[in-house]
Amino acid sequence: MDVHRKVRPTGAYARSLAQHPIAGDAHPWLVVGEHEPGLSLGSGQQLCCGNGAAGGSGGDKLKAAILAIGDELTCGYRLDTNSQAISRQLSLLPAEVVLHLSVGDEMEAIHAGLRVALEAADVVIITGGLGPTEDDLTRQAVAAHFDLALVEDVDALARIHERFAHLGREMPESNRIQAQVPAGSTIIHNDRGTAAGFYLPADGKHIFVTPGVPYEMDSMLEGFILPRLRELVENGHHVRRAVLKVYGLPESGINERIRPLMARDRNPLLGLLPHRGTITVEVVAAGSTPEEAERLLEADVATLRAELGRYIISEDGRDLPQVVADLLVERGLTIATVEVGTGGLVTARLTEPEGSERWFRRSIIPDLKLASLGLPKGQSLADEGTALTMASVARQTAEANIGVGVGAIAVPADSTPERPYGIIRVAVNVQGQGTCRRLSFNGDRARVRQWAADAALAQVRLRVLEQGE
């Protein structure tokens, strides 16, 4: 769902908009979007980062603004996923994200956007405009705003040279500017690209600048920005966090089970982050002492364990493939697959973790006639019996403890281009005992494949746990 409502800006933000040419009378209204999936705080509400966060009311929290720079954003060619990712992380510090703003690659637009952001917030995180081309102007705009010179960082330049050398190329002279930052800045090293980011404390504000490439931004956010902001936020009080990953329950189902914990005005704060079937439950507790914060956190985590049970797949950040891999290694089990409907995605997911040779035996790709599987003539690839046979053949042929069989995707007659969905059968055979599930997923064939692959891993996990009882 994508719902938009018009709101009139208020307070310092409104005054700043009126003063600067980026908005003013030409844009008296802002359009605020509510996008799903988001960070849900119960009763179908989306998180407002300024309300109900752990550690007090919105008035005493660090205020943050996010400025995304790039013509590709303002022209609509690319979606600004960076601001969404940053906001989700900041909301759990907790910090109040008061502004998302996108501007194009023009010096005046960047200046105006920076003025608006600095007027509205204590912390400004800027993404984009750090490339080596003439229209990458972010570093110059920030330096000019604070009347600072651009200086070259020797270590950053050496890293760029090293990165090109690793690729067997010489660094073009145009990339030299990517090692330049405003004087007084702290370099944020880029382990995933050439453009250095930087942190500039100035005029009582905290400015963080990263490349616009999400892969590179994510690394800087996790490795530098969030640790630095936690130091600011946690000054004077103590924050403890827990992350639980849940699979097999929809977001609404989790909300029903833990509704008392989802109130917006309580401490700890809980947030639900859905991604392709896995729901990440983040818990943030604040206290006047570390012991108080830990006690509040552990009380909520204990309730989550009691209410969600085996739907919790990890409490340490591990995703489904790693959880399954660790479980197989722990139990000394091996696994093999036969797939028709998922294009090998189950195998790909099972072998994502390092050391997969310890648990993964074989992936069998049957021929079109499926004669090698011993299926009765005329049996459909989408039948339950087909999936069960596949799982059994996978286990026996590979001499593995576990076999997984995935049948073809069946597209029901009422599936339409506007509302597509598919049905797929996933069978798991553990030590000769087979079970099969019929799974229905909304979306096109690619989406159904992805969801089915994760569902297969989840079924393996549950079956192995059952065998251990």
CSV table of C-alpha atoms in Angstrom, one decimal:
chain,number,residue,atom,x,y,z
A,1,MET,CA,0.0,0.0,0.0
A,2,ASP,CA,1.2,3.5,-0.7
A,3,VAL,CA,-1.0,6.2,0.9
A,4,HIS,CA,-0.2,9.8,0.7
A,5,ARG,CA,-1.6,12.7,2.7
A,6,LYS,CA,-0.9,16.4,2.5
A,7,VAL,CA,0.4,18.1,5.6
A,8,ARG,CA,1.4,21.7,6.3
A,9,PRO,CA,4.9,22.1,7.7
A,10,THR,CA,5.1,23.6,11.1
A,11,GLY,CA,7.7,25.0,13.6
A,12,ALA,CA,11.4,25.5,12.7
A,13,TYR,CA,11.1,23.4,9.6
A,14,ALA,CA,8.3,25.6,8.2
A,15,ARG,CA,10.3,28.7,8.9
A,16,SER,CA,13.3,27.3,7.2
A,17,LEU,CA,11.2,26.3,4.1
A,18,ALA,CA,9.8,29.8,3.9
A,19,GLN,CA,13.3,31.3,4.0
A,20,HIS,CA,15.0,29.1,1.4
A,21,PRO,CA,14.3,28.7,-2.4
A,22,ILE,CA,13.9,25.0,-2.3
A,23,ALA,CA,10.3,25.4,-1.2
A,24,GLY,CA,8.7,28.6,-0.1
A,25,ASP,CA,5.3,29.7,-1.6
A,26,ALA,CA,5.7,27.5,-4.6
A,27,HIS,CA,5.4,24.5,-2.4
A,28,PRO,CA,3.2,25.4,0.6
A,29,TRP,CA,2.3,21.7,1.2
A,30,LEU,CA,4.5,18.7,1.6
A,31,VAL,CA,3.4,15.2,0.5
A,32,VAL,CA,4.2,12.6,3.2
A,33,GLY,CA,4.1,9.0,2.1
A,34,GLU,CA,3.3,6.0,4.3
A,35,HIS,CA,4.9,2.9,2.7
A,36,GLU,CA,4.5,-0.8,3.6
A,37,PRO,CA,6.4,-2.7,4.8
A,38,GLY,CA,7.6,-0.5,7.6
A,39,LEU,CA,8.6,-0.6,11.2
A,40,SER,CA,5.3,-1.6,12.7
A,41,LEU,CA,4.4,-0.6,16.3
A,42,GLY,CA,1.1,-2.4,16.6
A,43,SER,CA,-2.5,-2.0,15.6
A,44,GLY,CA,-1.5,-1.5,12.0
A,45,GLN,CA,0.3,1.7,12.8
A,46,GLN,CA,3.6,2.7,11.3
A,47,LEU,CA,6.4,4.0,13.4
A,48,CYS,CA,6.6,7.7,13.9
A,49,CYS,CA,10.2,8.0,15.0
A,50,GLY,CA,9.4,11.0,17.2
A,51,ASN,CA,6.8,9.2,19.4
A,52,GLY,CA,7.0,6.5,22.0
A,53,ALA,CA,10.6,5.6,21.7
A,54,ALA,CA,12.4,4.1,24.7
A,55,GLY,CA,14.1,6.6,26.9
A,56,GLY,CA,11.5,9.4,27.1
A,57,SER,CA,9.3,11.7,25.1
A,58,GLY,CA,10.1,13.0,21.6
A,59,GLY,CA,11.2,16.4,23.0
A,60,ASP,CA,14.4,15.2,24.6
A,61,LYS,CA,15.7,12.9,21.8
A,62,LEU,CA,18.3,13.6,19.2
A,63,LYS,CA,16.8,15.0,16.1
A,64,ALA,CA,18.0,13.8,12.7
A,65,ALA,CA,17.5,14.8,9.1
A,66,ILE,CA,18.4,12.8,6.0
A,67,LEU,CA,19.4,14.6,2.8
A,68,ALA,CA,19.6,12.4,-0.3
A,69,ILE,CA,21.4,13.9,-3.3
A,70,GLY,CA,21.1,12.9,-6.9
A,71,ASP,CA,19.2,13.7,-10.1
A,72,GLU,CA,18.3,10.0,-10.4
A,73,LEU,CA,16.2,10.4,-7.2
A,74,THR,CA,14.5,13.7,-8.1
A,75,CYS,CA,13.7,12.5,-11.6
A,76,GLY,CA,12.1,9.3,-10.3
A,77,TYR,CA,14.6,6.9,-12.0
A,78,ARG,CA,15.6,5.4,-8.7
A,79,LEU,CA,13.9,4.9,-5.3
A,80,ASP,CA,15.6,6.5,-2.3
A,81,THR,CA,16.1,3.3,-0.2
A,82,ASN,CA,19.0,4.8,1.7
A,83,SER,CA,16.7,7.2,3.7
A,84,GLN,CA,14.4,4.3,4.6
A,85,ALA,CA,17.3,2.1,5.8
A,86,ILE,CA,18.9,4.9,7.8
A,87,SER,CA,15.6,5.9,9.5
A,88,ARG,CA,14.9,2.4,10.6
A,89,GLN,CA,18.3,2.2,12.3
A,90,LEU,CA,18.0,5.7,13.9
A,91,SER,CA,14.5,5.0,15.3
A,92,LEU,CA,16.0,2.3,17.5
A,93,LEU,CA,18.8,4.4,19.0
A,94,PRO,CA,16.3,6.1,19.7
A,95,ALA,CA,16.6,9.3,17.7
A,96,GLU,CA,13.8,11.3,16.1
A,97,VAL,CA,14.0,11.5,12.3
A,98,VAL,CA,12.2,14.7,11.5
A,99,LEU,CA,13.0,15.1,7.8
A,100,HIS,CA,13.7,13.2,4.6
A,101,LEU,CA,14.7,15.5,1.7
A,102,SER,CA,15.9,14.8,-1.8
A,103,VAL,CA,17.6,17.3,-4.1
A,104,GLY,CA,19.3,17.1,-7.5
A,105,ASP,CA,22.9,17.4,-8.4
A,106,GLU,CA,23.0,21.2,-8.5
A,107,MET,CA,25.1,23.3,-6.1
A,108,GLU,CA,22.3,25.7,-5.2
A,109,ALA,CA,19.8,22.9,-4.6
A,110,ILE,CA,22.4,21.1,-2.3
A,111,HIS,CA,23.0,24.4,-0.4
A,112,ALA,CA,19.3,25.0,0.1
A,113,GLY,CA,18.7,21.4,1.2
A,114,LEU,CA,21.6,21.5,3.6
A,115,ARG,CA,20.3,24.8,5.2
A,116,VAL,CA,16.8,23.2,5.6
A,117,ALA,CA,18.3,20.0,7.2
A,118,LEU,CA,20.6,21.9,9.6
A,119,GLU,CA,17.7,24.2,10.7
A,120,ALA,CA,15.5,21.1,11.5
A,121,ALA,CA,18.0,18.7,13.2
A,122,ASP,CA,21.0,18.1,15.3
A,123,VAL,CA,22.3,15.4,13.1
A,124,VAL,CA,22.3,15.5,9.3
A,125,ILE,CA,23.1,12.4,7.3
A,126,ILE,CA,23.8,13.1,3.6
A,127,THR,CA,24.0,10.4,0.9
A,128,GLY,CA,25.1,10.7,-2.7
A,129,GLY,CA,27.2,13.1,-4.8
A,130,LEU,CA,30.6,11.8,-3.8
A,131,GLY,CA,31.6,10.3,-7.2
A,132,PRO,CA,34.5,11.5,-9.4
A,133,THR,CA,32.4,13.3,-12.0
A,134,GLU,CA,31.7,17.0,-12.5
A,135,ASP,CA,28.1,16.7,-11.2
A,136,ASP,CA,29.2,15.1,-7.9
A,137,LEU,CA,29.2,18.3,-5.8
A,138,THR,CA,28.3,17.2,-2.2
A,139,ARG,CA,31.8,17.6,-0.7
A,140,GLN,CA,32.2,21.0,-2.3
A,141,ALA,CA,28.8,22.1,-1.1
A,142,VAL,CA,29.4,21.1,2.5
A,143,ALA,CA,32.8,22.7,2.5
A,144,ALA,CA,31.4,26.0,1.1
A,145,HIS,CA,28.5,26.1,3.5
A,146,PHE,CA,30.9,26.1,6.5
A,147,ASP,CA,33.6,28.2,4.7
A,148,LEU,CA,36.1,25.3,4.8
A,149,ALA,CA,38.8,24.3,2.3
A,150,LEU,CA,38.8,20.8,0.7
A,151,VAL,CA,41.9,18.9,1.8
A,152,GLU,CA,43.3,15.6,0.5
A,153,ASP,CA,43.5,12.7,2.9
A,154,VAL,CA,46.7,10.7,2.2
A,155,ASP,CA,45.3,7.5,3.6
A,156,ALA,CA,42.1,7.7,1.7
A,157,LEU,CA,44.0,8.4,-1.5
A,158,ALA,CA,46.2,5.4,-0.9
A,159,ARG,CA,43.1,3.2,-0.4
A,160,ILE,CA,41.8,4.3,-3.8
A,161,HIS,CA,45.1,3.6,-5.5
A,162,GLU,CA,45.1,0.2,-3.8
A,163,ARG,CA,41.6,-0.6,-4.9
A,164,PHE,CA,42.3,0.1,-8.5
A,165,ALA,CA,45.6,-1.9,-8.3
A,166,HIS,CA,43.6,-4.8,-7.0
A,167,LEU,CA,41.5,-4.7,-10.2
A,168,GLY,CA,44.7,-4.5,-12.3
A,169,ARG,CA,44.2,-0.9,-13.3
A,170,GLU,CA,45.8,2.5,-12.6
A,171,MET,CA,43.7,5.1,-10.8
A,172,PRO,CA,42.3,7.7,-13.1
A,173,GLU,CA,43.3,11.3,-12.0
A,174,SER,CA,39.6,12.1,-11.8
A,175,ASN,CA,39.2,9.8,-8.8
A,176,ARG,CA,41.6,11.8,-6.8
A,177,ILE,CA,38.8,14.1,-5.7
A,178,GLN,CA,37.2,11.2,-3.9
A,179,ALA,CA,40.0,11.4,-1.3
A,180,GLN,CA,39.2,15.1,-0.6
A,181,VAL,CA,37.0,16.2,2.4
A,182,PRO,CA,36.3,19.5,4.2
A,183,ALA,CA,39.1,20.6,6.6
A,184,GLY,CA,38.4,19.3,10.1
A,185,SER,CA,36.5,16.2,8.9
A,186,THR,CA,37.1,12.7,10.1
A,187,ILE,CA,37.4,10.2,7.2
A,188,ILE,CA,34.8,7.4,7.0
A,189,HIS,CA,36.7,4.8,5.1
A,190,ASN,CA,34.9,3.0,2.3
A,191,ASP,CA,35.7,-0.8,2.2
A,192,ARG,CA,33.3,-1.3,-0.6
A,193,GLY,CA,34.1,1.4,-3.1
A,194,THR,CA,36.4,4.3,-3.9
A,195,ALA,CA,34.6,7.4,-2.5
A,196,ALA,CA,35.6,8.2,1.1
A,197,GLY,CA,32.8,9.4,3.4
A,198,PHE,CA,33.3,12.0,6.1
A,199,TYR,CA,32.1,13.2,9.5
A,200,LEU,CA,32.1,16.9,10.2
A,201,PRO,CA,31.1,18.4,13.6
A,202,ALA,CA,30.3,22.0,13.0
A,203,ASP,CA,28.3,24.8,14.7
A,204,GLY,CA,27.0,22.3,17.3
A,205,LYS,CA,25.7,20.0,14.5
A,206,HIS,CA,26.9,16.6,13.4
A,207,ILE,CA,27.1,16.0,9.7
A,208,PHE,CA,27.8,12.6,8.2
A,209,VAL,CA,28.3,12.2,4.4
A,210,THR,CA,28.3,8.8,2.6
A,211,PRO,CA,28.2,7.7,-1.0
A,212,GLY,CA,24.7,7.1,-2.5
A,213,VAL,CA,25.4,3.5,-3.4
A,214,PRO,CA,23.3,1.5,-0.8
A,215,TYR,CA,25.9,-1.2,-0.5
A,216,GLU,CA,28.6,1.3,0.4
A,217,MET,CA,26.3,3.5,2.6
A,218,ASP,CA,25.3,0.4,4.6
A,219,SER,CA,28.9,-0.3,5.5
A,220,MET,CA,29.5,3.2,6.7
A,221,LEU,CA,26.3,3.4,8.6
A,222,GLU,CA,27.0,0.2,10.5
A,223,GLY,CA,30.7,0.7,11.0
A,224,PHE,CA,30.9,4.4,11.8
A,225,ILE,CA,27.8,6.4,11.9
A,226,LEU,CA,25.6,4.3,14.3
A,227,PRO,CA,28.4,3.8,16.8
A,228,ARG,CA,29.2,7.5,16.9
A,229,LEU,CA,25.5,8.4,17.3
A,230,ARG,CA,25.0,5.8,20.1
A,231,GLU,CA,27.7,7.7,22.0
A,232,LEU,CA,25.7,10.9,21.6
A,233,VAL,CA,22.3,9.3,22.4
A,234,GLU,CA,23.4,7.2,25.3
A,235,ASN,CA,25.2,10.1,27.1
A,236,GLY,CA,23.3,10.3,30.4
A,237,HIS,CA,21.3,7.1,30.1
A,238,HIS,CA,21.9,3.5,29.1
A,239,VAL,CA,20.4,1.6,26.2
A,240,ARG,CA,20.3,-2.1,25.7
A,241,ARG,CA,19.1,-3.9,22.5
A,242,ALA,CA,18.0,-7.3,21.4
A,243,VAL,CA,17.2,-8.7,18.0
A,244,LEU,CA,15.1,-11.8,17.5
A,245,LYS,CA,14.3,-13.2,14.1
A,246,VAL,CA,11.0,-15.0,13.6
A,247,TYR,CA,9.8,-17.2,10.7
A,248,GLY,CA,6.5,-18.8,10.1
A,249,LEU,CA,4.2,-16.2,11.6
A,250,PRO,CA,2.9,-13.2,9.7
A,251,GLU,CA,3.4,-9.7,11.1
A,252,SER,CA,-0.2,-9.5,12.2
A,253,GLY,CA,0.1,-12.9,13.9
A,254,ILE,CA,3.1,-11.7,15.9
A,255,ASN,CA,1.3,-8.5,16.8
A,256,GLU,CA,-1.7,-10.5,18.2
A,257,ARG,CA,0.5,-12.6,20.4
A,258,ILE,CA,2.5,-9.8,21.9
A,259,ARG,CA,0.1,-6.9,21.7
A,260,PRO,CA,0.7,-5.6,25.2
A,261,LEU,CA,4.4,-5.2,24.3
A,262,MET,CA,3.6,-3.1,21.2
A,263,ALA,CA,2.2,0.0,23.0
A,264,ARG,CA,3.8,3.2,21.7
A,265,ASP,CA,4.3,4.8,25.1
A,266,ARG,CA,6.2,2.1,26.9
A,267,ASN,CA,9.8,1.3,27.6
A,268,PRO,CA,11.2,-0.9,26.1
A,269,LEU,CA,10.2,-0.1,22.5
A,270,LEU,CA,9.5,-2.9,20.1
A,271,GLY,CA,9.6,-2.8,16.3
A,272,LEU,CA,8.8,-5.4,13.7
A,273,LEU,CA,10.8,-5.4,10.5
A,274,PRO,CA,9.4,-7.8,7.8
A,275,HIS,CA,11.6,-9.1,5.0
A,276,ARG,CA,10.6,-12.0,2.7
A,277,GLY,CA,8.9,-14.1,5.4
A,278,THR,CA,11.3,-13.4,8.2
A,279,ILE,CA,10.2,-10.8,10.8
A,280,THR,CA,13.0,-9.2,12.8
A,281,VAL,CA,11.7,-8.1,16.2
A,282,GLU,CA,13.9,-5.4,17.6
A,283,VAL,CA,13.7,-4.5,21.3
A,284,VAL,CA,15.3,-1.3,22.7
A,285,ALA,CA,15.3,-0.7,26.5
A,286,ALA,CA,16.6,2.4,28.2
A,287,GLY,CA,17.4,2.9,31.9
A,288,SER,CA,19.2,5.1,34.3
A,289,THR,CA,21.7,2.3,35.0
A,290,PRO,CA,23.0,-0.5,32.8
A,291,GLU,CA,21.3,-3.0,35.2
A,292,GLU,CA,17.9,-1.3,34.9
A,293,ALA,CA,18.1,-1.3,31.1
A,294,GLU,CA,19.2,-5.0,31.1
A,295,ARG,CA,16.4,-5.9,33.4
A,296,LEU,CA,13.8,-4.2,31.3
A,297,LEU,CA,15.2,-5.8,28.1
A,298,GLU,CA,15.4,-9.3,29.5
A,299,ALA,CA,11.8,-9.2,30.8
A,300,ASP,CA,10.5,-8.4,27.3
A,301,VAL,CA,12.7,-11.0,25.6
A,302,ALA,CA,11.5,-13.6,28.1
A,303,THR,CA,7.9,-12.8,27.1
A,304,LEU,CA,8.7,-13.0,23.4
A,305,ARG,CA,10.3,-16.4,23.9
A,306,ALA,CA,7.2,-17.6,25.8
A,307,GLU,CA,4.7,-16.2,23.2
A,308,LEU,CA,6.6,-17.0,20.0
A,309,GLY,CA,8.3,-20.3,20.9
A,310,ARG,CA,9.9,-22.1,18.0
A,311,TYR,CA,8.9,-19.4,15.5
A,312,ILE,CA,12.0,-17.6,16.9
A,313,ILE,CA,14.8,-18.8,14.7
A,314,SER,CA,17.6,-16.8,16.2
A,315,GLU,CA,18.5,-14.2,18.9
A,316,ASP,CA,21.9,-13.4,17.6
A,317,GLY,CA,21.3,-11.9,14.2
A,318,ARG,CA,21.7,-15.2,12.3
A,319,ASP,CA,19.5,-15.6,9.2
A,320,LEU,CA,17.7,-18.7,8.2
A,321,PRO,CA,20.5,-20.3,6.1
A,322,GLN,CA,23.0,-19.9,8.9
A,323,VAL,CA,20.6,-21.2,11.5
A,324,VAL,CA,19.9,-24.3,9.4
A,325,ALA,CA,23.6,-24.9,8.7
A,326,ASP,CA,24.5,-24.6,12.4
A,327,LEU,CA,21.7,-27.0,13.3
A,328,LEU,CA,22.8,-29.6,10.8
A,329,VAL,CA,26.4,-29.4,11.9
A,330,GLU,CA,25.4,-29.6,15.6
A,331,ARG,CA,23.4,-32.7,15.0
A,332,GLY,CA,25.9,-34.2,12.5
A,333,LEU,CA,23.3,-34.4,9.7
A,334,THR,CA,23.7,-34.1,5.9
A,335,ILE,CA,21.2,-32.9,3.3
A,336,ALA,CA,20.5,-33.2,-0.4
A,337,THR,CA,17.9,-31.7,-2.7
A,338,VAL,CA,15.8,-32.3,-5.8
A,339,GLU,CA,14.2,-29.1,-7.2
A,340,VAL,CA,11.9,-28.4,-10.1
A,341,GLY,CA,10.0,-25.2,-9.1
A,342,THR,CA,12.7,-23.0,-7.5
A,343,GLY,CA,15.5,-22.9,-10.1
A,344,GLY,CA,18.0,-24.2,-7.6
A,345,LEU,CA,17.3,-21.6,-5.0
A,346,VAL,CA,16.9,-24.0,-2.1
A,347,THR,CA,20.4,-25.4,-2.9
A,348,ALA,CA,21.7,-21.8,-3.2
A,349,ARG,CA,20.3,-20.9,0.2
A,350,LEU,CA,21.6,-24.1,1.9
A,351,THR,CA,25.1,-23.4,0.6
A,352,GLU,CA,25.3,-19.7,1.4
A,353,PRO,CA,27.1,-20.2,4.8
A,354,GLU,CA,30.8,-21.1,4.7
A,355,GLY,CA,31.8,-24.7,5.0
A,356,SER,CA,28.7,-26.1,3.3
A,357,GLU,CA,30.6,-29.2,2.3
A,358,ARG,CA,30.1,-30.4,5.9
A,359,TRP,CA,26.4,-30.7,5.6
A,360,PHE,CA,25.4,-30.5,1.9
A,361,ARG,CA,25.7,-33.6,-0.2
A,362,ARG,CA,24.1,-33.2,-3.6
A,363,SER,CA,21.6,-31.3,-5.7
A,364,ILE,CA,19.8,-33.4,-8.2
A,365,ILE,CA,18.4,-31.7,-11.3
A,366,PRO,CA,16.0,-34.2,-12.9
A,367,ASP,CA,15.5,-34.4,-16.7
A,368,LEU,CA,12.3,-33.4,-18.3
A,369,LYS,CA,10.8,-36.9,-18.2
A,370,LEU,CA,11.8,-37.3,-14.5
A,371,ALA,CA,12.4,-41.0,-15.3
A,372,SER,CA,15.3,-41.0,-12.8
A,373,LEU,CA,13.0,-40.3,-10.0
A,374,GLY,CA,10.7,-43.3,-10.5
A,375,LEU,CA,7.6,-41.3,-10.8
A,376,PRO,CA,4.4,-42.9,-12.1
A,377,LYS,CA,3.6,-42.0,-15.7
A,378,GLY,CA,1.5,-38.9,-16.0
A,379,GLN,CA,2.0,-37.7,-12.4
A,380,SER,CA,2.0,-33.9,-12.2
A,381,LEU,CA,5.2,-32.1,-11.2
A,382,ALA,CA,3.0,-30.1,-8.9
A,383,ASP,CA,1.5,-33.1,-7.0
A,384,GLU,CA,2.2,-33.8,-3.4
A,385,GLY,CA,3.3,-37.3,-4.3
A,386,THR,CA,5.9,-35.8,-6.7
A,387,ALA,CA,7.5,-33.7,-4.0
A,388,LEU,CA,7.6,-36.6,-1.5
A,389,THR,CA,9.2,-38.8,-4.1
A,390,MET,CA,11.8,-36.1,-4.9
A,391,ALA,CA,12.7,-35.8,-1.2
A,392,SER,CA,13.1,-39.5,-0.8
A,393,VAL,CA,15.2,-39.9,-4.0
A,394,ALA,CA,17.4,-37.0,-2.9
A,395,ARG,CA,18.1,-38.6,0.5
A,396,GLN,CA,18.7,-42.1,-0.8
A,397,THR,CA,20.7,-41.2,-3.9
A,398,ALA,CA,23.1,-38.9,-2.0
A,399,GLU,CA,23.2,-41.2,1.1
A,400,ALA,CA,22.2,-38.1,3.2
A,401,ASN,CA,20.2,-37.9,6.4
A,402,ILE,CA,17.7,-35.4,4.9
A,403,GLY,CA,16.2,-35.0,1.5
A,404,VAL,CA,14.3,-32.0,0.2
A,405,GLY,CA,11.9,-32.1,-2.7
A,406,VAL,CA,10.4,-29.1,-4.4
A,407,GLY,CA,7.7,-29.5,-7.0
A,408,ALA,CA,6.8,-27.2,-9.9
A,409,ILE,CA,4.9,-23.9,-9.3
A,410,ALA,CA,1.2,-24.3,-10.0
A,411,VAL,CA,-0.5,-21.1,-11.2
A,412,PRO,CA,-4.2,-21.3,-10.2
A,413,ALA,CA,-6.9,-20.2,-12.7
A,414,ASP,CA,-7.8,-17.1,-10.6
A,415,SER,CA,-4.2,-15.8,-10.6
A,416,THR,CA,-4.1,-12.6,-12.7
A,417,PRO,CA,-1.4,-10.3,-13.8
A,418,GLU,CA,-2.8,-7.7,-11.4
A,419,ARG,CA,-3.0,-10.2,-8.5
A,420,PRO,CA,-0.6,-13.0,-9.2
A,421,TYR,CA,0.1,-15.9,-6.9
A,422,GLY,CA,1.4,-19.4,-7.1
A,423,ILE,CA,1.2,-22.7,-5.2
A,424,ILE,CA,4.2,-24.9,-4.6
A,425,ARG,CA,4.8,-28.1,-2.7
A,426,VAL,CA,7.8,-28.6,-0.5
A,427,ALA,CA,8.6,-32.0,1.0
A,428,VAL,CA,11.2,-32.9,3.6
A,429,ASN,CA,12.3,-36.5,4.3
A,430,VAL,CA,14.3,-37.1,7.5
A,431,GLN,CA,15.7,-40.6,8.0
A,432,GLY,CA,13.0,-42.1,5.8
A,433,GLN,CA,10.0,-40.1,7.2
A,434,GLY,CA,8.5,-37.7,4.7
A,435,THR,CA,6.2,-34.8,5.1
A,436,CYS,CA,4.9,-32.3,2.5
A,437,ARG,CA,3.4,-28.8,2.8
A,438,ARG,CA,1.3,-27.0,0.2
A,439,LEU,CA,2.4,-23.4,0.2
A,440,SER,CA,0.7,-20.4,-1.5
A,441,PHE,CA,2.6,-17.1,-2.1
A,442,ASN,CA,1.5,-13.8,-3.6
A,443,GLY,CA,3.6,-12.4,-6.4
A,444,ASP,CA,5.1,-13.4,-9.7
A,445,ARG,CA,7.1,-16.6,-10.4
A,446,ALA,CA,10.4,-15.1,-9.2
A,447,ARG,CA,8.9,-14.0,-5.9
A,448,VAL,CA,7.2,-17.4,-5.3
A,449,ARG,CA,10.5,-19.1,-5.9
A,450,GLN,CA,12.3,-16.9,-3.3
A,451,TRP,CA,9.6,-17.4,-0.7
A,452,ALA,CA,9.4,-21.2,-1.4
A,453,ALA,CA,13.2,-21.6,-0.9
A,454,ASP,CA,13.1,-19.9,2.5
A,455,ALA,CA,10.0,-21.9,3.4
A,456,ALA,CA,11.9,-25.1,2.5
A,457,LEU,CA,14.7,-24.2,4.9
A,458,ALA,CA,12.2,-23.4,7.6
A,459,GLN,CA,10.6,-26.8,7.2
A,460,VAL,CA,14.1,-28.5,7.4
A,461,ARG,CA,14.7,-26.7,10.7
A,462,LEU,CA,11.4,-27.7,12.2
A,463,ARG,CA,11.7,-31.3,11.2
A,464,VAL,CA,15.2,-31.6,12.6
A,465,LEU,CA,14.1,-30.0,15.9
A,466,GLU,CA,11.2,-32.5,16.1
A,467,GLN,CA,13.5,-35.4,15.5
A,468,GLY,CA,15.6,-34.3,18.5
A,469,GLU,CA,12.6,-34.5,20.9
